Coordinates of C-alpha atoms in Angstrom, one line a residue:
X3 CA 80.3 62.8 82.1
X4 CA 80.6 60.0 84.9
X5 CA 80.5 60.8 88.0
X6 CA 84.2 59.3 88.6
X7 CA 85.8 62.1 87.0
X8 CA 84.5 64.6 89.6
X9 CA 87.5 66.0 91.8
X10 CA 86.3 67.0 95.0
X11 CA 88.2 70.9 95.6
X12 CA 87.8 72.1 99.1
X13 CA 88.0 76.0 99.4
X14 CA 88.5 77.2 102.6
X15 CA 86.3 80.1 103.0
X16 CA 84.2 79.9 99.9
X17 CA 82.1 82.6 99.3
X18 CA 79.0 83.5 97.3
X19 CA 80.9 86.3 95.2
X20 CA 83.4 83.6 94.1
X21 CA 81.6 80.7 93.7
X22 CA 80.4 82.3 89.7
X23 CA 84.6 82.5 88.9
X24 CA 85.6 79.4 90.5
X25 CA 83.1 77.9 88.0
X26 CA 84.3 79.6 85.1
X27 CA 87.5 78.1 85.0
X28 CA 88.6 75.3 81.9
X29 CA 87.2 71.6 83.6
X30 CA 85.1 73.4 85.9
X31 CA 82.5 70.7 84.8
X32 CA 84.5 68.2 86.5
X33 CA 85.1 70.1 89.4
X34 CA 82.6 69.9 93.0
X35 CA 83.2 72.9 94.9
X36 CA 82.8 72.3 98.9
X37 CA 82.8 75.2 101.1
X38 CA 85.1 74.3 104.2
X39 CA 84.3 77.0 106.8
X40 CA 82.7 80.5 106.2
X41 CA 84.5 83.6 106.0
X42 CA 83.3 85.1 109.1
X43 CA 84.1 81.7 110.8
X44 CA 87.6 82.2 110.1
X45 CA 88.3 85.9 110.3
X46 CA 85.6 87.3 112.7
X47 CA 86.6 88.1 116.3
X48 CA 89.5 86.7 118.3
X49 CA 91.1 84.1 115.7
X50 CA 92.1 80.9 117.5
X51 CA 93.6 78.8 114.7
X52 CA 93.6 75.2 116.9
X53 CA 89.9 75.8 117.1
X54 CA 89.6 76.6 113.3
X55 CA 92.2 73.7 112.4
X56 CA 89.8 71.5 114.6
X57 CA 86.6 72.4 112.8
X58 CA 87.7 72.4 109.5
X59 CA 89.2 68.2 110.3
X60 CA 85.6 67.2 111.4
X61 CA 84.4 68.4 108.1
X62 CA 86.6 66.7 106.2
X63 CA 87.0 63.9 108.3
X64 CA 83.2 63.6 107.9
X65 CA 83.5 63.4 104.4
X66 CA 82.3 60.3 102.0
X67 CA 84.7 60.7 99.5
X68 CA 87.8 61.6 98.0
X69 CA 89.6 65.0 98.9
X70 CA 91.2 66.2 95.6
X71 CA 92.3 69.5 96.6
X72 CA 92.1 72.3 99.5
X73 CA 92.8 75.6 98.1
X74 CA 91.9 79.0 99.7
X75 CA 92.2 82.9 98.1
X76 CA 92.2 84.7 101.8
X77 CA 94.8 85.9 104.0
X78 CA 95.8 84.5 107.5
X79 CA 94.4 82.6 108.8
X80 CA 93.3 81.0 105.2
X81 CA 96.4 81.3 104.1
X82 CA 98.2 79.3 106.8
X83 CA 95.6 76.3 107.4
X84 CA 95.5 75.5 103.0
X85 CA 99.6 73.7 104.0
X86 CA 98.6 72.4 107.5
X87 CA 95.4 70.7 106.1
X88 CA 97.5 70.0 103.2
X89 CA 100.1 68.0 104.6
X90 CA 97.6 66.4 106.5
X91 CA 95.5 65.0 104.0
X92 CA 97.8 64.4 101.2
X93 CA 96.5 67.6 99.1
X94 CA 99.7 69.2 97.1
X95 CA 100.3 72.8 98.8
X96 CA 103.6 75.3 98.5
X97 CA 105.0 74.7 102.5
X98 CA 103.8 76.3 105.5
X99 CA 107.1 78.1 106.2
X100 CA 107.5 79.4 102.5
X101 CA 103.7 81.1 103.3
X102 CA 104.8 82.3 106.7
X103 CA 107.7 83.9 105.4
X104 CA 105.3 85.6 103.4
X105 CA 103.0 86.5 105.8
X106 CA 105.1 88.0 108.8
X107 CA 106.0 91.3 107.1
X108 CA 109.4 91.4 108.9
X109 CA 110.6 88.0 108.4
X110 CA 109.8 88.8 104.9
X111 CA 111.8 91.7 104.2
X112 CA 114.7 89.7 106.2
X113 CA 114.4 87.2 103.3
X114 CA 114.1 90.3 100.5
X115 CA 117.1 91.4 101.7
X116 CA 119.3 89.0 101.0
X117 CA 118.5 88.8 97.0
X118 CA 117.1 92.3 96.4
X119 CA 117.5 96.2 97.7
X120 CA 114.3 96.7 96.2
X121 CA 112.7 97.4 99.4
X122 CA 111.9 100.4 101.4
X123 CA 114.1 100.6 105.4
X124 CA 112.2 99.2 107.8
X125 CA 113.0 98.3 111.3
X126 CA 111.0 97.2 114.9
X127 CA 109.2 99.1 117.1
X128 CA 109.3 97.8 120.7
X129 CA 105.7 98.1 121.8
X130 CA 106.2 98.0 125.7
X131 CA 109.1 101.3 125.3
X132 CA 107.2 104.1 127.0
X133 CA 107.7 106.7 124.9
X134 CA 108.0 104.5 122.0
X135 CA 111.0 105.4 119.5
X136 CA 111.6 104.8 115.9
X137 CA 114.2 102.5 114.6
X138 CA 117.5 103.7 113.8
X139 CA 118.4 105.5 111.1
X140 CA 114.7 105.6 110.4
X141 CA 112.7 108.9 109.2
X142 CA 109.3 110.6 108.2
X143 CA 106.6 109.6 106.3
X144 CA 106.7 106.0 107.4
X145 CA 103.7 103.8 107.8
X146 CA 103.5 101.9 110.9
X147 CA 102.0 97.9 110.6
X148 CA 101.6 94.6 112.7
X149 CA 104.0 92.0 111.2
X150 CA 101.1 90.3 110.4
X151 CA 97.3 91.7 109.3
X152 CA 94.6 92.3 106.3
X153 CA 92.9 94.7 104.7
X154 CA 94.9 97.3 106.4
X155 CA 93.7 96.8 109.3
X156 CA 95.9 98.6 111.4
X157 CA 98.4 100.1 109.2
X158 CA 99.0 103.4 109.7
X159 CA 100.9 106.5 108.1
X160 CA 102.6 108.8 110.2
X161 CA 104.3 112.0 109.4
X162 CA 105.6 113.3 112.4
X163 CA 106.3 112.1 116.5
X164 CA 102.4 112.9 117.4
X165 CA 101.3 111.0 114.8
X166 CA 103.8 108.1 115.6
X167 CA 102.7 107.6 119.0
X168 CA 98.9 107.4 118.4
X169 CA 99.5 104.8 115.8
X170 CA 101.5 102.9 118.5
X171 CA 99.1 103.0 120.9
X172 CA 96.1 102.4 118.6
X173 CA 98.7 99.0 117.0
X174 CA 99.4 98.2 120.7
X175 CA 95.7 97.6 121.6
X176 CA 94.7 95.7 118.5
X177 CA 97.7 93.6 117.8
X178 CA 96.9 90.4 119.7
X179 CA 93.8 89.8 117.4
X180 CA 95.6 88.1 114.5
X181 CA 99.0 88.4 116.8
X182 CA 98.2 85.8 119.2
X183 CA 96.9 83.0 116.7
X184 CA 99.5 83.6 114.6
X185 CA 102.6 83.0 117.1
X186 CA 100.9 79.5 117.3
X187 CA 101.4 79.2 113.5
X188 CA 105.4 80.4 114.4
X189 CA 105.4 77.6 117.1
X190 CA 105.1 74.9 113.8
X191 CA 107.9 76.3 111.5
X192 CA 111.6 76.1 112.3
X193 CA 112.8 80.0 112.7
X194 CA 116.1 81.3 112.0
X195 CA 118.5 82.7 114.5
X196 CA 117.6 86.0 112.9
X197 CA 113.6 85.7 114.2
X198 CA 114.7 84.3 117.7
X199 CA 112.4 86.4 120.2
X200 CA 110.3 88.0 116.9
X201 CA 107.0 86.2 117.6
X202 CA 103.7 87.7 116.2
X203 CA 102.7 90.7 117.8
X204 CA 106.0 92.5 116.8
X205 CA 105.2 96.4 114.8
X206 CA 107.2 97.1 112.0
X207 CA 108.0 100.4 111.1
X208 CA 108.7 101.0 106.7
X209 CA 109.7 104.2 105.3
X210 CA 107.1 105.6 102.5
X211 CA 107.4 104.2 99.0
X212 CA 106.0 106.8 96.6
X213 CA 104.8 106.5 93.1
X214 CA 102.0 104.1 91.4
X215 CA 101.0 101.0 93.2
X216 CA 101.4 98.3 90.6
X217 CA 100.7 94.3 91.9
X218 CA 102.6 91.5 89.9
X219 CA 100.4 87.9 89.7
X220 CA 101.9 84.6 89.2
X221 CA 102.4 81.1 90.4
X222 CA 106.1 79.1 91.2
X223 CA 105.6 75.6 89.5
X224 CA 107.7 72.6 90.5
X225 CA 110.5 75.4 91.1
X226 CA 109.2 77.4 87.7
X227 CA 108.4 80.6 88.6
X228 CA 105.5 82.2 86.0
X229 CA 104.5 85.8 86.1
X230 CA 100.8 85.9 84.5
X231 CA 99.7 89.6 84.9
X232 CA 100.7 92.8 86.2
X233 CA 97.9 95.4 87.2
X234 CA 97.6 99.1 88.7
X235 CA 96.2 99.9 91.5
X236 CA 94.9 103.6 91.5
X237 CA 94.1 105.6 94.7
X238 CA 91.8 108.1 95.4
X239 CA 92.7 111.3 94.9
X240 CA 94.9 112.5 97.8
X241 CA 93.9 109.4 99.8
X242 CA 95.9 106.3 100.6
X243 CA 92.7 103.9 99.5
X244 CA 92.4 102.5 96.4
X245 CA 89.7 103.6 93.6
X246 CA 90.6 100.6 91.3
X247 CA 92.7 98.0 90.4
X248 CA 93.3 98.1 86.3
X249 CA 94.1 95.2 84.3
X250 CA 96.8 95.1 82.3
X251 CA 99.2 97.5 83.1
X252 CA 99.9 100.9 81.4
X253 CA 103.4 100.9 82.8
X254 CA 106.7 100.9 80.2
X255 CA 107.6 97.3 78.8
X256 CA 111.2 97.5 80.4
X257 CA 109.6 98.5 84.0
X258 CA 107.4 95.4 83.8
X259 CA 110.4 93.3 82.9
X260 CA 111.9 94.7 86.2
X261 CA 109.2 94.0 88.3
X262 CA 109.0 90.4 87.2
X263 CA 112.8 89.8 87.5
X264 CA 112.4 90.4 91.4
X265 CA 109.4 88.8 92.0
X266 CA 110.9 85.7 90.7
X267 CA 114.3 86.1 92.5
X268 CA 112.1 86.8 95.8
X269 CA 109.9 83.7 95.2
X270 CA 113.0 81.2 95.1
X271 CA 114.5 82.9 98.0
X272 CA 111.6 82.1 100.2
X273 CA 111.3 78.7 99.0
X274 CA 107.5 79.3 97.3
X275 CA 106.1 76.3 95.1
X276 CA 103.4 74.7 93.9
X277 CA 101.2 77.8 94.4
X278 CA 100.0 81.4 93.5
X279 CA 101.0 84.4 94.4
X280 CA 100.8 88.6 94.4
X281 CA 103.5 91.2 95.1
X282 CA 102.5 94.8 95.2
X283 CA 105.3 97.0 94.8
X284 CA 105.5 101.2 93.9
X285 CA 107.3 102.2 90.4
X286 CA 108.2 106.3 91.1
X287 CA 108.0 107.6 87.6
X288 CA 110.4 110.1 88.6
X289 CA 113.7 108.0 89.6
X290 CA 112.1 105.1 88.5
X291 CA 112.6 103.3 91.2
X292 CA 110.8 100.1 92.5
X293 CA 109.9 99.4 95.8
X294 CA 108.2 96.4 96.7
X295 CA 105.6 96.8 99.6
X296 CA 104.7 93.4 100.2
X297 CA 104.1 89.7 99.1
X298 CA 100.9 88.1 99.5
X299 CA 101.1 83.9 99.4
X300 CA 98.3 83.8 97.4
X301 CA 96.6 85.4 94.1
X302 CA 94.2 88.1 94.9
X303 CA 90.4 86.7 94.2
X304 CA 89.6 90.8 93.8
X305 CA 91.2 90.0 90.2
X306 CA 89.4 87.3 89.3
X307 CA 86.6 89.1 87.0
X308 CA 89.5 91.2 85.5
X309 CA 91.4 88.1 84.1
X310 CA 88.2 86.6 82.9
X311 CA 87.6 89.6 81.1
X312 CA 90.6 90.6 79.2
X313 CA 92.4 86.9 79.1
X314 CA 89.2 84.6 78.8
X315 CA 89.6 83.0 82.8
X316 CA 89.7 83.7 85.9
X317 CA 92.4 83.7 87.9
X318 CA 91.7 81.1 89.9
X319 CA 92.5 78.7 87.2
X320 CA 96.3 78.7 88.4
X321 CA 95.0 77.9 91.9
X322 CA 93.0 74.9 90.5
X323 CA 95.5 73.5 88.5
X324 CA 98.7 73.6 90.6
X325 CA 96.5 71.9 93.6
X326 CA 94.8 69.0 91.3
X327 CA 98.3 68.6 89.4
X328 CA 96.9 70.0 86.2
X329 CA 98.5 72.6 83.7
X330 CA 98.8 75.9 85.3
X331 CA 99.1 78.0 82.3
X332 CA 97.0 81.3 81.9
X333 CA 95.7 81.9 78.0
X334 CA 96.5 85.0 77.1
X335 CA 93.9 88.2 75.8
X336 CA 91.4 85.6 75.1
X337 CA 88.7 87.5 76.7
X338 CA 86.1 90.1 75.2
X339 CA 87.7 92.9 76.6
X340 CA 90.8 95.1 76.2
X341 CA 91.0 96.0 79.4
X342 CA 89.3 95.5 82.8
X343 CA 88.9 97.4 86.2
X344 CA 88.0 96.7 89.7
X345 CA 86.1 99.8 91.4
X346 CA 86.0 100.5 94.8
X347 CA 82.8 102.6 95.5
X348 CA 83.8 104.2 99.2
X349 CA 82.6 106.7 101.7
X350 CA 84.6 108.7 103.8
X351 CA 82.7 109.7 106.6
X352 CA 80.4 107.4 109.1
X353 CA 76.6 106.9 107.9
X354 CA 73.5 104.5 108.6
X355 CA 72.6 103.0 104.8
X356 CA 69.0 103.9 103.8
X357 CA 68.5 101.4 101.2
X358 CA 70.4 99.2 99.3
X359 CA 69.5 98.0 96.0
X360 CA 67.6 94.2 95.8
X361 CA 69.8 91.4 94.1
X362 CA 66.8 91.7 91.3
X363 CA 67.9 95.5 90.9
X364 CA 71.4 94.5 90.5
X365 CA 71.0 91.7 88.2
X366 CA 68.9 94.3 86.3
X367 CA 71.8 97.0 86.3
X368 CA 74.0 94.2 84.8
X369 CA 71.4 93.4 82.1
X370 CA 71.6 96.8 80.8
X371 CA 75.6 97.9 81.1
X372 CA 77.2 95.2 79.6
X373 CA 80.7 94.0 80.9
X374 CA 79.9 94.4 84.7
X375 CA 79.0 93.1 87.7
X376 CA 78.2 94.7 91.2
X377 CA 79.0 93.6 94.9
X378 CA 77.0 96.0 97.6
X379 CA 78.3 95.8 100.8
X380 CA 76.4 97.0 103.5
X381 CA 72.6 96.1 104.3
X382 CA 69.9 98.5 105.1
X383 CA 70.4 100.2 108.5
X384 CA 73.7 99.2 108.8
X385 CA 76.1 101.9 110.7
X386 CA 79.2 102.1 108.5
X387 CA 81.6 102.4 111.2
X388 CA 80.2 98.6 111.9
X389 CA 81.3 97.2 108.7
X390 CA 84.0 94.6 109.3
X391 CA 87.8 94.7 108.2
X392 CA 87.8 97.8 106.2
X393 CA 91.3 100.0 106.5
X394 CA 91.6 102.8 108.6
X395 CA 90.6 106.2 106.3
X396 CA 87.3 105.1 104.4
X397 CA 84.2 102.3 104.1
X398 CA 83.8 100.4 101.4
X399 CA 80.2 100.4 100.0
X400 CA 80.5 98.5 96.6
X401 CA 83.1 96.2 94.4
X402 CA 82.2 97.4 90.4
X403 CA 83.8 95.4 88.1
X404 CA 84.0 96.9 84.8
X405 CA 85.4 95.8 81.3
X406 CA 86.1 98.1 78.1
X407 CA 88.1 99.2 75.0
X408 CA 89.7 101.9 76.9
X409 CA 90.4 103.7 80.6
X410 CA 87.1 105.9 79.2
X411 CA 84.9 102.9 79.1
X412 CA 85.6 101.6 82.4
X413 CA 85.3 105.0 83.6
X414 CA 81.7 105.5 81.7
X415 CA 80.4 102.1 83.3
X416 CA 81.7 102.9 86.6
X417 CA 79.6 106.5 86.4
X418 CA 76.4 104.7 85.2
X419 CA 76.7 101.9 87.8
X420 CA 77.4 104.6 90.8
X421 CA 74.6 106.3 89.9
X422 CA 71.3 103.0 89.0
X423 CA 72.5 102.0 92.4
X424 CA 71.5 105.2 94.8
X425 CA 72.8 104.4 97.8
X426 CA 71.9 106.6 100.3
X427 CA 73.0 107.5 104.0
X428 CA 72.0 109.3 106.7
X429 CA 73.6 111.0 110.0
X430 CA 74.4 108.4 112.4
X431 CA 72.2 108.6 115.5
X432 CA 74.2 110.5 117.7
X433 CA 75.4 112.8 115.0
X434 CA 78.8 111.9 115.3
X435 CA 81.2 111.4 112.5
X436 CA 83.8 109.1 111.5

């Protein structure tokens, strides 16, 4: 191969566990992979996006070459600075206003709204109201959010007044975090009349959806919106946090067809292209009723050993392809497994980790359970309570990936891998508990 046929692909926020996936896609030979700030760089502490926008120009400013494509599988700020480094440098990106309609959870159920009532009521909560009161027409269970965060952070479900007010207060302290950097990221988008006085440290308040989480995956293509793969998400039991993410679906054919008709009329409504994406909605079994809970203006890189599993590639093939102007199309059950699950080994009570297993152990575990691969967290002597963005109920000690012939399988390999890795904890210092 010449060297002229290499595309230079900037990913903002590259990171170790991707880098095997991103290289597994079709043409990945022809592909250089830069890393264009870290994760922590972007998402640690106080965000301040002029400062991140700044340091991500001099690197690419510095660069002796051609730049072929900036791509990023994070949430804000990632998601936000792919377009604006995008439209600066010529890279083809969906537009910064179709991701920010995404992104600020109440603009984006203002654009549901008008093609769907597939969505739970929501409303504003006025954060400076002492006592604070729920929207009208509003009732319990509802979960309380910022407009705009990740991992949870800061979502909260209440069940009664009590528990309404804490979460206010607890929302009201943290807010300006990703608030404040993203009201700059408001300041570069034209706003309706209906988000006049919004900004980004607004609190939105969404009644309960019940039922099984299920996320829809797809990209929008010069308009053409393509649904690749629906997945469940399973919680623990009597717990908000997931256990695992399941690949495909087990819901009915005709519920899938549902889901994707929405997805793709919500897509066109908020003017997505040229990109990929993930809606995660609740089917209730019962009424069967869908509910979608929110839209994420990317594809979720926690799927991307699932694809690769049961379809043959990862799913950051999409990705790739829309942003070197390349076929986008996923193959389909090309992989060696019929189905494929990503486990989320948590812990629901503070600790200090022991001992974590070496990478050699790891690589050895993966040797011997075929169709798996491990991500450990935390690092020896590590508090839990320290570990960054995790949501508020649990901490998460380990990503399993697992592929299989059956729900069994993935459930056998899941078992083994829990118990060659041994993690162990003991009482933090001062005895307290999370």
């Amino acid at each position: 191969m010449s060297g002229d046929n290499v595309k230079n692909v900037f990913v903002v926020g590259l990171d170790e566990a991707n880098l095997p996936t991103l290289q597994a896609v079709p043409g990945a030979d022809e592909l250089r992979f830069h890393g264009l700030l870290t994760v922590e760089e972007l998402q640690g502490g106080e965000v301040s996006l002029p400062t991140v926008v700044e340091k991500a120009q001099r690197v690419l400013d510095a660069f002796d070459g051609s730049i072929d494509a900036i791509v990023g599988y994070w949430d804000f700020p990632v998601s936000t600075l792919v377009p604006i480094l995008g439209e600066r440098y010529g890279a083809r990106t969906t537009s910064l206003e179709s991701v920010v309609k995404c992104e600020h959870k109440y603009w984006s159920r203002l654009e549901q709204r008008k093609v769907t009532d597939r969505h739970p009521r929501f409303g504003r909560v006025d954060l400076e109201a002492d006592p604070p009161r729920l929207p009208d027409g509003m009732r319990f269970p509802m979960w309380l959010k910022p407009a705009l965060s990740y991992s949870s952070e800061l979502a909260f479900g209440v069940g009664n007044e009590k528990e309404f007010r804490t979460a206010v207060a607890e929302i009201r302290e943290g807010i300006s975090r990703i608030g404040r950097p993203f009201e700059h990221v408001l300041g570069q988008v034209d706003l309706p009349p209906e988000m006049d006085g919004v900004g980004g440290r607004v609190c939105l308040a969404e009644e309960s959806l019940s039922g099984v989480q299920v996320a829809v995956e797809g990209y929008v293509h010069d308009g053409d919106v393509t649904v690749y793969g629906t997945l469940d998400s399973i919680d623990y039991p009597d717990s908000p946090c997931f256990l695992r993410h399941q690949y495909p679906s087990m819901l009915p054919p005709q519920v899938i067809t549902r889901l994707h008709e929405v997805t793709e009329r919500v897509m066109r409504q908020i003017g997505f292209d040229n990109a990929t994406f993930s809606v995660e909605y609740f089917y209730d079994p019962g009424s069967q009723d869908i509910g979608l809970l929110e839209i994420n203006p990317r594809h979720s890189q926690s799927h991307a050993e699932l694809f690769q599993y049961v379809d043959g590639v990862p799913n950051h093939h999409p990705m790739l392809a829309l942003a070197l102007g390349q076929d986008p199309r996923m193959p389909h059950r090309q992989g060696p497994y019929a189905m494929a699950a990503k486990w989320y080994y948590r812990w629901f009570t503070d600790g200090v980790v022991r001992s974590v297993p070496s990478a050699e152990d790891i690589a050895r575990i993966e040797s011997e359970i075929p169709g798996v691969r491990i991500e450990v967290l935390p690092e020896a002597g590590q508090r839990l309570s320290d570990l960054s963005q995790q949501d508020s109920y649990s901490y998460e000690l380990a990503h399993i990936f697992t592929g299989g012939d059956d729900e069994e399988e993935l459930r056998r390999k899941y078992d083994q891998c829990v118990a060659a890795l041994g993690l162990t904890f003991a009482e933090p210092a001062e005895g307290a508990r999370g």
